[in-house]
Amino acid sequence: MDSNRETDPENRVPEGVDEKTLRALGALSKALETTERARGHLYGFHQVTGTADFELGDAVRLLREAGHEEQAARVERDIVGRNVIPGRWTFQIIEAYDSTYHRPFTAMEGDIVDELAGGREHLLEARLKTIRRTHGHPDHAATPPAS
């Protein structure tokens, strides 16, 4: 089957891109997408940990209201605002991940897609769309409707 038949022009596999290269680019893209998921988990970790820290403030207040000043002071001194790893809060973990891993990976993936596929992204998925869709079905159109 011609994988370029009825495909958006920007998603057509460029001349000279062989099957192995197409699969390699697909694997590279999938790996990058997986780092996006990891990054999302880091943001979730960041937000949930921040929420817990504010909830600790409520616990400190309630301990004080219940007459437990010593326990409230311990929680406030030793846990509220504490680093989650030595010297870092969660936002700093995200910043380190971004600068050390995510941005360099994103840049490299973009460079390789530019070098090997003329900057055309998601070629493997575009080919799968062409193969898997029901040709002629209105909800399986190859391209968006003309405006």
CSV table of C-alpha atoms in Angstrom, one decimal:
chain,number,residue,atom,x,y,z
A,1,MET,CA,0.0,0.0,0.0
A,2,ASP,CA,1.3,3.5,-0.8
A,3,SER,CA,1.7,5.1,2.6
A,4,ASN,CA,1.5,8.6,1.2
A,5,ARG,CA,-1.9,8.0,-0.6
A,6,GLU,CA,-4.5,10.6,0.7
A,7,THR,CA,-2.2,12.0,3.4
A,8,ASP,CA,-1.9,15.6,4.4
A,9,PRO,CA,1.0,17.0,2.4
A,10,GLU,CA,2.9,18.0,5.6
A,11,ASN,CA,2.6,14.5,6.8
A,12,ARG,CA,3.8,12.7,3.7
A,13,VAL,CA,7.0,10.6,4.1
A,14,PRO,CA,9.7,12.5,2.2
A,15,GLU,CA,11.5,10.8,-0.7
A,16,GLY,CA,14.5,8.8,0.6
A,17,VAL,CA,13.1,8.0,4.1
A,18,ASP,CA,13.2,4.2,4.3
A,19,GLU,CA,11.2,2.0,6.6
A,20,LYS,CA,13.9,1.6,9.2
A,21,THR,CA,14.4,5.3,9.4
A,22,LEU,CA,10.7,5.8,9.7
A,23,ARG,CA,10.5,3.4,12.5
A,24,ALA,CA,13.5,4.9,14.2
A,25,LEU,CA,12.0,8.4,14.1
A,26,GLY,CA,8.7,6.9,15.4
A,27,ALA,CA,10.6,5.4,18.4
A,28,LEU,CA,12.5,8.6,19.0
A,29,SER,CA,9.2,10.5,19.0
A,30,LYS,CA,7.6,8.0,21.3
A,31,ALA,CA,10.5,8.3,23.8
A,32,LEU,CA,10.1,12.1,23.8
A,33,GLU,CA,6.4,11.7,24.4
A,34,THR,CA,7.2,9.5,27.3
A,35,THR,CA,9.4,12.2,28.8
A,36,GLU,CA,6.4,14.6,28.5
A,37,ARG,CA,4.4,12.2,30.6
A,38,ALA,CA,7.2,12.0,33.1
A,39,ARG,CA,7.4,15.8,33.2
A,40,GLY,CA,3.6,15.9,33.9
A,41,HIS,CA,4.1,13.5,36.8
A,42,LEU,CA,6.8,15.9,38.1
A,43,TYR,CA,4.3,18.7,38.0
A,44,GLY,CA,1.8,16.5,39.8
A,45,PHE,CA,4.4,15.7,42.4
A,46,HIS,CA,5.1,19.4,42.7
A,47,GLN,CA,1.5,20.4,43.1
A,48,VAL,CA,0.5,17.6,45.5
A,49,THR,CA,3.6,18.2,47.7
A,50,GLY,CA,2.8,22.0,47.8
A,51,THR,CA,-0.7,21.2,48.8
A,52,ALA,CA,0.5,18.9,51.6
A,53,ASP,CA,2.8,21.8,52.8
A,54,PHE,CA,-0.2,24.1,53.0
A,55,GLU,CA,-2.3,21.4,54.7
A,56,LEU,CA,0.5,21.1,57.3
A,57,GLY,CA,-0.1,24.8,58.1
A,58,ASP,CA,-3.7,23.9,58.9
A,59,ALA,CA,-2.5,21.0,61.0
A,60,VAL,CA,-0.2,23.3,63.0
A,61,ARG,CA,-3.0,25.8,63.6
A,62,LEU,CA,-5.4,23.0,64.7
A,63,LEU,CA,-2.7,21.5,67.0
A,64,ARG,CA,-2.3,24.9,68.6
A,65,GLU,CA,-6.0,25.4,68.9
A,66,ALA,CA,-6.2,22.0,70.6
A,67,GLY,CA,-3.5,23.1,73.1
A,68,HIS,CA,-0.6,21.1,71.7
A,69,GLU,CA,1.9,23.9,71.2
A,70,GLU,CA,5.0,21.6,71.5
A,71,GLN,CA,3.8,19.3,68.7
A,72,ALA,CA,2.6,22.2,66.5
A,73,ALA,CA,6.0,23.9,66.9
A,74,ARG,CA,7.8,20.6,66.0
A,75,VAL,CA,5.8,20.2,62.8
A,76,GLU,CA,6.2,23.9,61.9
A,77,ARG,CA,10.0,23.9,62.6
A,78,ASP,CA,10.9,20.5,61.1
A,79,ILE,CA,8.4,19.8,58.3
A,80,VAL,CA,6.6,22.9,57.0
A,81,GLY,CA,8.7,24.4,54.1
A,82,ARG,CA,11.2,21.5,54.3
A,83,ASN,CA,13.3,20.6,51.2
A,84,VAL,CA,12.1,17.4,49.5
A,85,ILE,CA,15.6,16.4,48.6
A,86,PRO,CA,18.7,18.1,50.0
A,87,GLY,CA,18.7,21.8,49.1
A,88,ARG,CA,15.7,21.6,46.8
A,89,TRP,CA,12.0,22.1,46.7
A,90,THR,CA,9.9,20.5,44.0
A,91,PHE,CA,10.0,23.4,41.6
A,92,GLN,CA,13.8,23.1,41.6
A,93,ILE,CA,13.6,19.4,40.7
A,94,ILE,CA,11.4,20.4,37.7
A,95,GLU,CA,13.9,23.1,36.7
A,96,ALA,CA,16.8,20.7,36.9
A,97,TYR,CA,14.9,18.0,34.9
A,98,ASP,CA,14.1,20.6,32.3
A,99,SER,CA,17.6,22.0,31.9
A,100,THR,CA,19.5,18.8,32.3
A,101,TYR,CA,17.3,16.3,30.4
A,102,HIS,CA,14.1,17.5,28.8
A,103,ARG,CA,15.2,20.6,26.8
A,104,PRO,CA,18.4,18.9,25.5
A,105,PHE,CA,16.3,15.8,24.5
A,106,THR,CA,13.6,18.0,22.8
A,107,ALA,CA,16.3,19.9,20.9
A,108,MET,CA,18.0,16.7,19.7
A,109,GLU,CA,14.8,15.1,18.6
A,110,GLY,CA,13.9,18.2,16.6
A,111,ASP,CA,17.4,18.3,15.0
A,112,ILE,CA,17.2,14.6,14.0
A,113,VAL,CA,13.7,15.0,12.6
A,114,ASP,CA,15.0,18.0,10.6
A,115,GLU,CA,18.0,16.1,9.4
A,116,LEU,CA,16.3,12.8,8.4
A,117,ALA,CA,12.7,13.8,7.6
A,118,GLY,CA,12.8,17.5,6.6
A,119,GLY,CA,11.2,18.5,9.9
A,120,ARG,CA,8.1,16.4,9.3
A,121,GLU,CA,6.9,15.1,12.6
A,122,HIS,CA,4.7,12.1,13.5
A,123,LEU,CA,5.2,10.4,10.1
A,124,LEU,CA,4.7,6.9,11.5
A,125,GLU,CA,1.4,8.0,13.0
A,126,ALA,CA,0.3,9.7,9.8
A,127,ARG,CA,1.0,6.5,7.9
A,128,LEU,CA,-1.0,4.5,10.5
A,129,LYS,CA,-3.9,7.0,10.0
A,130,THR,CA,-3.8,6.3,6.3
A,131,ILE,CA,-3.7,2.6,6.8
A,132,ARG,CA,-6.2,2.3,9.6
A,133,ARG,CA,-8.9,4.7,8.6
A,134,THR,CA,-12.0,3.7,6.6
A,135,HIS,CA,-11.6,5.3,3.2
A,136,GLY,CA,-14.7,7.1,2.1
A,137,HIS,CA,-16.2,7.3,5.6
A,138,PRO,CA,-17.0,10.9,6.6
A,139,ASP,CA,-15.5,10.6,10.1
A,140,HIS,CA,-12.3,9.1,8.7
A,141,ALA,CA,-11.3,11.9,6.3
A,142,ALA,CA,-7.7,12.2,5.4
A,143,THR,CA,-7.6,16.0,5.9
A,144,PRO,CA,-9.7,18.6,7.8
A,145,PRO,CA,-12.5,20.1,5.8
A,146,ALA,CA,-11.6,23.0,3.6
A,147,SER,CA,-12.5,26.4,5.1
